[in-house]
C-alpha atoms as a printed R data frame, in Angstrom:
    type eleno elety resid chain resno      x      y       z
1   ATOM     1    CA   UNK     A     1 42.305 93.537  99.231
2   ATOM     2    CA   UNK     A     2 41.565 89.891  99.202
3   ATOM     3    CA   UNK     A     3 38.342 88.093  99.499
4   ATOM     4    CA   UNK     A     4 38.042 86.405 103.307
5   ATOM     5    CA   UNK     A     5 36.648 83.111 103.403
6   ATOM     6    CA   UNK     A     6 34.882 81.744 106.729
7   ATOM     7    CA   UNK     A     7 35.861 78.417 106.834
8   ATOM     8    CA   UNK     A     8 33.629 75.187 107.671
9   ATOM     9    CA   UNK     A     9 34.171 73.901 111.155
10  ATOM    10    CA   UNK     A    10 31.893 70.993 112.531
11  ATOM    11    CA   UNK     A    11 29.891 72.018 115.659
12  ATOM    12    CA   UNK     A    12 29.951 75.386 115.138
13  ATOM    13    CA   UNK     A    13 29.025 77.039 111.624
14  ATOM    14    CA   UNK     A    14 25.598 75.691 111.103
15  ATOM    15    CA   UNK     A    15 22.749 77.755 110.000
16  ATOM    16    CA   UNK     A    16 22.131 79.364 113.155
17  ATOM    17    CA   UNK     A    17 25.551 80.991 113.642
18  ATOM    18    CA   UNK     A    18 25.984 81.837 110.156
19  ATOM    19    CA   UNK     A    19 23.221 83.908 110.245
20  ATOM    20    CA   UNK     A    20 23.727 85.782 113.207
21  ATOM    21    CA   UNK     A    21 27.291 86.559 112.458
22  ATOM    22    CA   UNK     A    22 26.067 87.394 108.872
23  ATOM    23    CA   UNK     A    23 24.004 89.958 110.680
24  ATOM    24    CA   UNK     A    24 26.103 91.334 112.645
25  ATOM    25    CA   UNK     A    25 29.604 91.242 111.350
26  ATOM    26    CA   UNK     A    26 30.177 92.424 107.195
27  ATOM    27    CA   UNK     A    27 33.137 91.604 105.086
28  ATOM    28    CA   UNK     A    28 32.690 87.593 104.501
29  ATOM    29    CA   UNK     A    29 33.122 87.211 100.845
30  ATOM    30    CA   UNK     A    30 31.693 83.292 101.092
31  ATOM    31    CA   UNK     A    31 30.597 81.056 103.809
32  ATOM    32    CA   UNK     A    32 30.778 77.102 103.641
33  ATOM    33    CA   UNK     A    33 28.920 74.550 105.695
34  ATOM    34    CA   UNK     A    34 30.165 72.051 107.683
35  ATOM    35    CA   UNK     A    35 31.014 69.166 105.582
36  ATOM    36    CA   UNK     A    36 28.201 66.823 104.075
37  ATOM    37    CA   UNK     A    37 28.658 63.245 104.851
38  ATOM    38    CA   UNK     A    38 26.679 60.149 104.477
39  ATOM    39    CA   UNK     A    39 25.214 57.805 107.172
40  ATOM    40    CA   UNK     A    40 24.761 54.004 106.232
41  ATOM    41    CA   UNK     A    41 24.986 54.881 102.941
42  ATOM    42    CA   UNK     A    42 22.322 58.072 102.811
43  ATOM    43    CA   UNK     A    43 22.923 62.041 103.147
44  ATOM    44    CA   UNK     A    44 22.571 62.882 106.932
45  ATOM    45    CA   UNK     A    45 19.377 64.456 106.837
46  ATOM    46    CA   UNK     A    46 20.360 67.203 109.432
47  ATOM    47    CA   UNK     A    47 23.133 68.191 106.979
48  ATOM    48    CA   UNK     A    48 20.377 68.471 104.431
49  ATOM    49    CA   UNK     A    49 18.092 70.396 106.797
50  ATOM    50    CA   UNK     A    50 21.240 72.813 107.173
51  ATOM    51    CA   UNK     A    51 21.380 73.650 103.425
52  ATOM    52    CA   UNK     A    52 17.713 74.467 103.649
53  ATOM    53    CA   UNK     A    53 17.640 77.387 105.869
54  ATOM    54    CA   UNK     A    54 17.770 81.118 105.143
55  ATOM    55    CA   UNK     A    55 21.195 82.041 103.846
56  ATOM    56    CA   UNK     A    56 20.836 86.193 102.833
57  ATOM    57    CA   UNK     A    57 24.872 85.012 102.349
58  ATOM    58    CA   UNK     A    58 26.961 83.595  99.690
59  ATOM    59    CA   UNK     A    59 27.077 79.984 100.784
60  ATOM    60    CA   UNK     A    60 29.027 77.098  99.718
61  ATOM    61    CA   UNK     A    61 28.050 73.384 100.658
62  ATOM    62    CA   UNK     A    62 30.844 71.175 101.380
63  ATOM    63    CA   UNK     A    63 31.346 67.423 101.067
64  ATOM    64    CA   UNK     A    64 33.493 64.872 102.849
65  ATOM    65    CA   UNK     A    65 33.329 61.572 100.552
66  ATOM    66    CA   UNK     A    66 36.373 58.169 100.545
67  ATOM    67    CA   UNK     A    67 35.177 57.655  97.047
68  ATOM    68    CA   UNK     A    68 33.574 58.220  93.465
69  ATOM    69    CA   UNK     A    69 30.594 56.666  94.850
70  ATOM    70    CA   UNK     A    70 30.049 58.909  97.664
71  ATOM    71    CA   UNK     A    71 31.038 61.721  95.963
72  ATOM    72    CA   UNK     A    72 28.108 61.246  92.485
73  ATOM    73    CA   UNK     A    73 25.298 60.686  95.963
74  ATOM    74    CA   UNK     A    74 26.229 63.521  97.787
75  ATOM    75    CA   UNK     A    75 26.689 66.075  94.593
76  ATOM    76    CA   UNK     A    76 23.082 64.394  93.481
77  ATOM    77    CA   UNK     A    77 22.070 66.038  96.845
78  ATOM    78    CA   UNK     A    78 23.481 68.943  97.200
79  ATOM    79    CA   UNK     A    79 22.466 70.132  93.067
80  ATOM    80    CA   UNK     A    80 19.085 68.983  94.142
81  ATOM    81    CA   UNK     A    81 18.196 71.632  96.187
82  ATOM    82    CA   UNK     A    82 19.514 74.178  93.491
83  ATOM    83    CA   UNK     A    83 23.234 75.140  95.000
84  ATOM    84    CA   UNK     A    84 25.650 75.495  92.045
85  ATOM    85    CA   UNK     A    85 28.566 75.721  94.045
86  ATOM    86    CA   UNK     A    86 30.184 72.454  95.961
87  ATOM    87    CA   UNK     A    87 33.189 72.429  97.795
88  ATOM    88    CA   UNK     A    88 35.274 69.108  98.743
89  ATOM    89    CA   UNK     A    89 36.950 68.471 101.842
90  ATOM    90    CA   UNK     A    90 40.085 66.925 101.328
91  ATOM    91    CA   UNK     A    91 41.934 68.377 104.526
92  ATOM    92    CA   UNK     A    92 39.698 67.296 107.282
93  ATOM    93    CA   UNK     A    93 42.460 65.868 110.064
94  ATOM    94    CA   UNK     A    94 40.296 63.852 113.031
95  ATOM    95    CA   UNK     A    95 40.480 59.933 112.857
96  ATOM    96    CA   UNK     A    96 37.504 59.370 112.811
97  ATOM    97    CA   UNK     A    97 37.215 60.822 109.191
98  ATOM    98    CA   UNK     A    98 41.142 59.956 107.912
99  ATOM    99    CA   UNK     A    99 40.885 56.130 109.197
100 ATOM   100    CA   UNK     A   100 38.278 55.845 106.639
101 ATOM   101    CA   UNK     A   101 39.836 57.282 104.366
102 ATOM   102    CA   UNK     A   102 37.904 60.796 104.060
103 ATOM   103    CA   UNK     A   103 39.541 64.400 104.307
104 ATOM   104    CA   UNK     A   104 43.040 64.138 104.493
105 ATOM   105    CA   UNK     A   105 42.728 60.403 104.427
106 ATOM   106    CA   UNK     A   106 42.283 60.391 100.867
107 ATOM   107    CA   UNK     A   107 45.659 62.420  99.979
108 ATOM   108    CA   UNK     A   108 47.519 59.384 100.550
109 ATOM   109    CA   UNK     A   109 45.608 57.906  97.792
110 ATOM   110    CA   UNK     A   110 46.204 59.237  93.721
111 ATOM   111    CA   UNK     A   111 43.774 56.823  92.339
112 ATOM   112    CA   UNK     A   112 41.381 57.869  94.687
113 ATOM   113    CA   UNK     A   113 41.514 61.617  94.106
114 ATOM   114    CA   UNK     A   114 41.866 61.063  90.593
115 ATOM   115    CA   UNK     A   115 38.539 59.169  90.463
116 ATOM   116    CA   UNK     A   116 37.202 62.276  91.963
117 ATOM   117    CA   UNK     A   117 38.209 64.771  89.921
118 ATOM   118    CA   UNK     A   118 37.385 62.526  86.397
119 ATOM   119    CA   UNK     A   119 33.742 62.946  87.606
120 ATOM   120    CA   UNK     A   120 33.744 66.587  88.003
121 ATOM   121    CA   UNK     A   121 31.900 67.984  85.113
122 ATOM   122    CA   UNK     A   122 33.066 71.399  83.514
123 ATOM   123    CA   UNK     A   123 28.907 72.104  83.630
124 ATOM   124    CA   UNK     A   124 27.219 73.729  86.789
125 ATOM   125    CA   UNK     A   125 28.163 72.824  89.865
126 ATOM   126    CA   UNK     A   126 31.348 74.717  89.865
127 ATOM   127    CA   UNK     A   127 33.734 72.484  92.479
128 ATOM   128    CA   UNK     A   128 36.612 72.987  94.541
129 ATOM   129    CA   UNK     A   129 38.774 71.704  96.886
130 ATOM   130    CA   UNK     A   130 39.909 72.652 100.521
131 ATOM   131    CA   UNK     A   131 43.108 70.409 101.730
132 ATOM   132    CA   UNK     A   132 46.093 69.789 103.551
133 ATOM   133    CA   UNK     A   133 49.674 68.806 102.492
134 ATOM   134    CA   UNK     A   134 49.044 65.630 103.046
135 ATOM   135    CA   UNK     A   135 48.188 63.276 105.910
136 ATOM   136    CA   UNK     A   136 51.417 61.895 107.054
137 ATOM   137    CA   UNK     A   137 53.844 63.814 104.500
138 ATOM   138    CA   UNK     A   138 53.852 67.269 102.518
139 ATOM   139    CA   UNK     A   139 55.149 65.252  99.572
140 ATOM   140    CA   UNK     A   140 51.711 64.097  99.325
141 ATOM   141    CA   UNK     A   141 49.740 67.876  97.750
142 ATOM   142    CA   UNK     A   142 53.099 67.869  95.461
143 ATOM   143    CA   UNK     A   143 52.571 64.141  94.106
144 ATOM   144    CA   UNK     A   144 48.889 64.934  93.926
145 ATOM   145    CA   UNK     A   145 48.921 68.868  92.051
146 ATOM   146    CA   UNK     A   146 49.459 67.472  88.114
147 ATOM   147    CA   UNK     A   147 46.182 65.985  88.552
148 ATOM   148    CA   UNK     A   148 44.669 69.079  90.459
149 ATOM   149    CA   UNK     A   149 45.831 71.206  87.851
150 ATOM   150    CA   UNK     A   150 44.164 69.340  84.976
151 ATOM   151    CA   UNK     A   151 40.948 69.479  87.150
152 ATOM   152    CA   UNK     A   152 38.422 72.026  86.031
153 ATOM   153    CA   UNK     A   153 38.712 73.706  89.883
154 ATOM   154    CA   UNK     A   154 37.445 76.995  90.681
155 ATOM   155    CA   UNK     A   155 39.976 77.295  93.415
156 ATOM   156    CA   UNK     A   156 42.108 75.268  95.949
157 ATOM   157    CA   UNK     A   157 42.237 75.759  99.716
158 ATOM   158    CA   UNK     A   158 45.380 74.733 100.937
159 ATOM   159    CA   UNK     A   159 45.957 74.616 104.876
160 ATOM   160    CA   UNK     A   160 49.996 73.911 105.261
161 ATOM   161    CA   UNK     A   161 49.819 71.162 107.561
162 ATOM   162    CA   UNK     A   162 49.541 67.467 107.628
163 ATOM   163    CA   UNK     A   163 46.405 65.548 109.058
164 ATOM   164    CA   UNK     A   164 48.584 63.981 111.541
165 ATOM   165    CA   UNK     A   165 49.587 66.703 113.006
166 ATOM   166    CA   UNK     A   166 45.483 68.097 113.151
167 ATOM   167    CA   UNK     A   167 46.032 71.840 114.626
168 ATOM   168    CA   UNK     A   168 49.184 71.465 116.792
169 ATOM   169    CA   UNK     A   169 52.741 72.304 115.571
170 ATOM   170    CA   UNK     A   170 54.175 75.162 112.676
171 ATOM   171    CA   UNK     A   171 52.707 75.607 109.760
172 ATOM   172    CA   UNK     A   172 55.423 74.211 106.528
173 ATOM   173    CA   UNK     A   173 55.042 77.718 104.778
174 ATOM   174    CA   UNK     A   174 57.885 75.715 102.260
175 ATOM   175    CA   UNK     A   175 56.076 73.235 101.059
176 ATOM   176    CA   UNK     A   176 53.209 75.697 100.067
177 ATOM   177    CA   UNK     A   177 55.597 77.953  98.562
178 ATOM   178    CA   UNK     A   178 56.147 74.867  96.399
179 ATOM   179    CA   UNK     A   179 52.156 74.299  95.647
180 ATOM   180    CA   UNK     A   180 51.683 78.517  95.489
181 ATOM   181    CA   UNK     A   181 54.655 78.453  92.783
182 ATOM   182    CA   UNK     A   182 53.421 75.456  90.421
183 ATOM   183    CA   UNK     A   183 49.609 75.955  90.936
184 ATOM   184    CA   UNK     A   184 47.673 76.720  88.184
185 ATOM   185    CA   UNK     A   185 44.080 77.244  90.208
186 ATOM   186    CA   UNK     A   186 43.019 80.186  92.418
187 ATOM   187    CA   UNK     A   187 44.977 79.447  95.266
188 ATOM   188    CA   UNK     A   188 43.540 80.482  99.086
189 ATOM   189    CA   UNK     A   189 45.576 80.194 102.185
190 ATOM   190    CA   UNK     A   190 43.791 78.839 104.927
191 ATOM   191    CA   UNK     A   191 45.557 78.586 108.774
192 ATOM   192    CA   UNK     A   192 46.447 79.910 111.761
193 ATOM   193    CA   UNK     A   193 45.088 83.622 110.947
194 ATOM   194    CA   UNK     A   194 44.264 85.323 114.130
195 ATOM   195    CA   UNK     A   195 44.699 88.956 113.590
196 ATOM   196    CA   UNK     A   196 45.236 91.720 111.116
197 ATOM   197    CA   UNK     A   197 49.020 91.300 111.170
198 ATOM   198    CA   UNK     A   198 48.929 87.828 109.816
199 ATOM   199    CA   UNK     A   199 46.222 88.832 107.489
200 ATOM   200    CA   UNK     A   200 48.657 91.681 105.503
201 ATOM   201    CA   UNK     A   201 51.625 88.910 106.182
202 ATOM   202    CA   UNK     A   202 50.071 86.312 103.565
203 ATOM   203    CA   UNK     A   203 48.830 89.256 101.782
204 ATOM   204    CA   UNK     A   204 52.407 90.505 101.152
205 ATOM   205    CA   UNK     A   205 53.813 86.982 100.712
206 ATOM   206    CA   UNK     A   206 51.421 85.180  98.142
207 ATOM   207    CA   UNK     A   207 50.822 88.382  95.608
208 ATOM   208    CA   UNK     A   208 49.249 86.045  94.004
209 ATOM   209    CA   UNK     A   209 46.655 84.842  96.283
210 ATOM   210    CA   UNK     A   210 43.006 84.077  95.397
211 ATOM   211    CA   UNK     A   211 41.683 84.832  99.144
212 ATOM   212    CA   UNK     A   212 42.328 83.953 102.951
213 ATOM   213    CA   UNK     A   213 40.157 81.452 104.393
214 ATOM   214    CA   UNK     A   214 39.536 81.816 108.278
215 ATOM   215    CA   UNK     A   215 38.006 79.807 110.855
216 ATOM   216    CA   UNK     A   216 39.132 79.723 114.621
217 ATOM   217    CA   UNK     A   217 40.440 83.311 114.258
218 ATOM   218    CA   UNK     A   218 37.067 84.375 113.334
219 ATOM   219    CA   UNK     A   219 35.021 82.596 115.829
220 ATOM   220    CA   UNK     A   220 37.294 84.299 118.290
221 ATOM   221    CA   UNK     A   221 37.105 87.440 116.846
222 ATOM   222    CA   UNK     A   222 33.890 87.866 114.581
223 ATOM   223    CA   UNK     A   223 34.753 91.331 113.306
224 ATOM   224    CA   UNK     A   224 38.093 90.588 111.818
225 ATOM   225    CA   UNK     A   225 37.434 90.299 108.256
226 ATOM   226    CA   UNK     A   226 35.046 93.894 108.481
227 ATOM   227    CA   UNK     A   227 38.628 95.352 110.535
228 ATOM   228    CA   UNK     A   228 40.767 94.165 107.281
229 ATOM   229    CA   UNK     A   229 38.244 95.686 105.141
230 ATOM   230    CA   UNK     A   230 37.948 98.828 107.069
231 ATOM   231    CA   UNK     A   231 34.047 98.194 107.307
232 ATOM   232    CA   UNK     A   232 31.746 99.915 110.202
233 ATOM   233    CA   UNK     A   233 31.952 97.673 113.136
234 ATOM   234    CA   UNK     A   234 31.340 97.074 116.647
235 ATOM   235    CA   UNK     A   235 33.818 95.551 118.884
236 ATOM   236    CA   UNK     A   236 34.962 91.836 119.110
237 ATOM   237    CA   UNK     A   237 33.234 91.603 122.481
238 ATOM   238    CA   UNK     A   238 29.842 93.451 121.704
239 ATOM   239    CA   UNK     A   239 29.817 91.362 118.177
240 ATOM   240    CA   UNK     A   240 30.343 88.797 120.135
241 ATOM   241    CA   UNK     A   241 27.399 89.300 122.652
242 ATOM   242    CA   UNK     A   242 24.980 90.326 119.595
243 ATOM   243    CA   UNK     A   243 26.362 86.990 117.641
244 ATOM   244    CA   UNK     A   244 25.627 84.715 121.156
245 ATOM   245    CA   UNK     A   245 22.298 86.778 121.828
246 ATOM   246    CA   UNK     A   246 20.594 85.336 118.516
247 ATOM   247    CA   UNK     A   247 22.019 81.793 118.669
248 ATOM   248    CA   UNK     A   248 20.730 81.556 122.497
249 ATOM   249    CA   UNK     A   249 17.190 82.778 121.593
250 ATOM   250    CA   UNK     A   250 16.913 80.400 118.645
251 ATOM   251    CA   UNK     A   251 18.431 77.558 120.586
252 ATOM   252    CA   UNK     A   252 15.820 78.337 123.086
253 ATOM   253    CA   UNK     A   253 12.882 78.264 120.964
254 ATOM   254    CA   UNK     A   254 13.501 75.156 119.421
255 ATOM   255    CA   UNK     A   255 15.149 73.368 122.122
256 ATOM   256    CA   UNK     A   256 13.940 72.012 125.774
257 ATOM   257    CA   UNK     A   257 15.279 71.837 128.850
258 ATOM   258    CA   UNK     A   258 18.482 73.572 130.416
259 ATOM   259    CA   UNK     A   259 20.854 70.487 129.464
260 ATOM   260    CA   UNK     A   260 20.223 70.715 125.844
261 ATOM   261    CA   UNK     A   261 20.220 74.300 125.471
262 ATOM   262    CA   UNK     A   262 23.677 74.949 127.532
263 ATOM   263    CA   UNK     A   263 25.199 71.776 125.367
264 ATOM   264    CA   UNK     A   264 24.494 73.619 122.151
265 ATOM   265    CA   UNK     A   265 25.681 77.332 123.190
266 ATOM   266    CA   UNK     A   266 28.511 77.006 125.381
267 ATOM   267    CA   UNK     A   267 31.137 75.726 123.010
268 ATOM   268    CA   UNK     A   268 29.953 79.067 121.421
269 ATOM   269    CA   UNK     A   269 32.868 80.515 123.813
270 ATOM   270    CA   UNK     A   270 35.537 78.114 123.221
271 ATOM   271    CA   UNK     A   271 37.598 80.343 120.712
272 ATOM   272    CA   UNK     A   272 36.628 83.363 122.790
273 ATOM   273    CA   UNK     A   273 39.196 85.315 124.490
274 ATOM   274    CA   UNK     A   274 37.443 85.369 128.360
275 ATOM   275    CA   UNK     A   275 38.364 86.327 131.923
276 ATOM   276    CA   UNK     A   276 39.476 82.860 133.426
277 ATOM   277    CA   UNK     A   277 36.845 83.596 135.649
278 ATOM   278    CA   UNK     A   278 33.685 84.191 133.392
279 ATOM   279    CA   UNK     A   279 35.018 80.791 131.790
280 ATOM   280    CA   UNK     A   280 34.648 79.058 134.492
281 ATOM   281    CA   UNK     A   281 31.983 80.214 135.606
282 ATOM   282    CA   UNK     A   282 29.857 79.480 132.155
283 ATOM   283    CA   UNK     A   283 30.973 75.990 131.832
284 ATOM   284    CA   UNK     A   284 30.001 75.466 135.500
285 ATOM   285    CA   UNK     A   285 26.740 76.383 135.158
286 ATOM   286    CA   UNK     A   286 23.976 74.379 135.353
287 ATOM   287    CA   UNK     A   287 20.670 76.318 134.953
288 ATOM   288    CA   UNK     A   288 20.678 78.729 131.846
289 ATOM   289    CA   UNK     A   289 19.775 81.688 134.212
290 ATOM   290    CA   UNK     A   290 23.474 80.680 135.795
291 ATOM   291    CA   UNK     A   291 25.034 80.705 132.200
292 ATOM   292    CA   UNK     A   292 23.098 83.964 131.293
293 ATOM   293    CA   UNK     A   293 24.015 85.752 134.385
294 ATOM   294    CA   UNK     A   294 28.207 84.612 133.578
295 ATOM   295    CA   UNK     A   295 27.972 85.819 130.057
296 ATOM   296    CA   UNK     A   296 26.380 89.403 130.917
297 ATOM   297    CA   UNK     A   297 29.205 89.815 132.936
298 ATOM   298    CA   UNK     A   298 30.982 90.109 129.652
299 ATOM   299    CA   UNK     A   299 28.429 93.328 128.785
């Protein structure tokens, strides 16, 4: 049985929802935080606050850096507050991030990667990578995996897509059969993992895997990795309603006014699998008694 990952996504696994779904829904082997970034040339200090909260969880911190520079600031940061476990984002897809040559904006780029991985030190923190294939071609992980290999990794995540191509379009399940063949790291599939089937597909495929990392499949479905791992359970949509319950009621507390409160829970739904009508009716509403009384329709 392989290890399940929950995979950073931005504007959704902070604190808050890590710890409910920690809570309520067993069988994560490791959780990572959205990625760290800096801000006019400083660690965002709401990514710091993140790292500071209560994590009863195995949690990994990970960074998004264009550079050697950024990379030596943020580790600084993140070792600081005693985590001895840093991951590095090298498959992060949006413009915003590639254009400046973060995420998969950096594949493109040997010398860059290679600066990287010269200043990872074989001491504590252990490092690894989460990536793409490349950003424009799947040449690029190839080109780039002599230099991974001589890099003392714990493990790579490798998403089989392009930046370019963000979340739309098949997965190149060839090209990683290339990187899962000639990889000489833990290797852990990360993409497009919805349900159990697909879960016991890569399992059967990549003997050799390290782990499965999920993200959108377990937003939408919480309890998926305690299904795979035949762990006690509720169902997706009570999970789901326990999960929402505790982000509301913390959102609440230290948030005011209707506007900001609905802002920061309703995109809790967006992987959700809803009535068209509930849906509708919770981004319509304007009041947070209106969004409570859609989502207890769900009950």
């Amino acid at each position: 049985m392989l290890p399940i990952h929950f995979a950073p996504l931005q504007g959704f696994t902070e604190s808050v929802y890590r710890l409910a779904h920690s809570k309520f829904a067993p069988g994560i082997h490791t959780y990572y935080t959205p990625f760290l970034r800096l801000e006019k040339g400083e660690v965002r200090a709401k990514d710091l606050r993140d790292l500071q909260t209560e994590h009863p969880y195995h949690l990994v911190p990970q960074i998004i850096v264009r550079d050697v520079a950024e990379f030596n600031l943020l580790t600084k940061a993140v070792t600081e507050l005693g985590f001895k476990e840093i991951d590095i984002n090298m498959g992060c897809p949006y413009p915003m991030q590639t254009k400046s040559g973060r995420g998969s904006g950096i594949l493109p780029h040997p010398e860059k990667v290679r600066e990287i991985l010269d200043a990872i030190s074989t001491s504590i923190p252990k490092f690894s990578i989460k990536m793409r294939l490349g950003l424009t071609s799947p040449e690029e992980c190839l080109q780039l995996l002599p230099l991974l290999n001589e890099a003392p990794l714990a493990h790579i995540t490798l998403h089989p897509r392009v930046g370019i191509q963000q979340y739309k379009g098949a997965l190149d399940f060839e090209t990683f059969d290339k990187f899962y063949g000639e990889c000489k790291h833990p290797l852990i599939f990360n993409g497009d993992i919805t349900d159990l089937k697909q879960i016991q597909y890569i399992e059967t495929r990549y003997p050799k895997l390290a782990g499965i990392m999920i993200g959108r499949g377990l937003l939408a479905n919480p309890v998926l990795a305690a299904q795979y791992a035949g762990l006690p359970c509720g169902s997706t949509t009570e999970t789901l309603l326990k999960i929402h319950a505790d982000i509301a009621a913390d959102y609440a507390r230290r948030l005011q006014g209707n506007a900001q409160i609905l802002d920061k829970i309703r995109p809790f739904w967006t992987y959700a699998d809803l009535p068209k009508k509930t849906r509708k009716k919770i981004e319509k509403s304007k009041t947070l008694e209106e969004y409570l009384e859609a989502v207890n329709e769900l009950a």
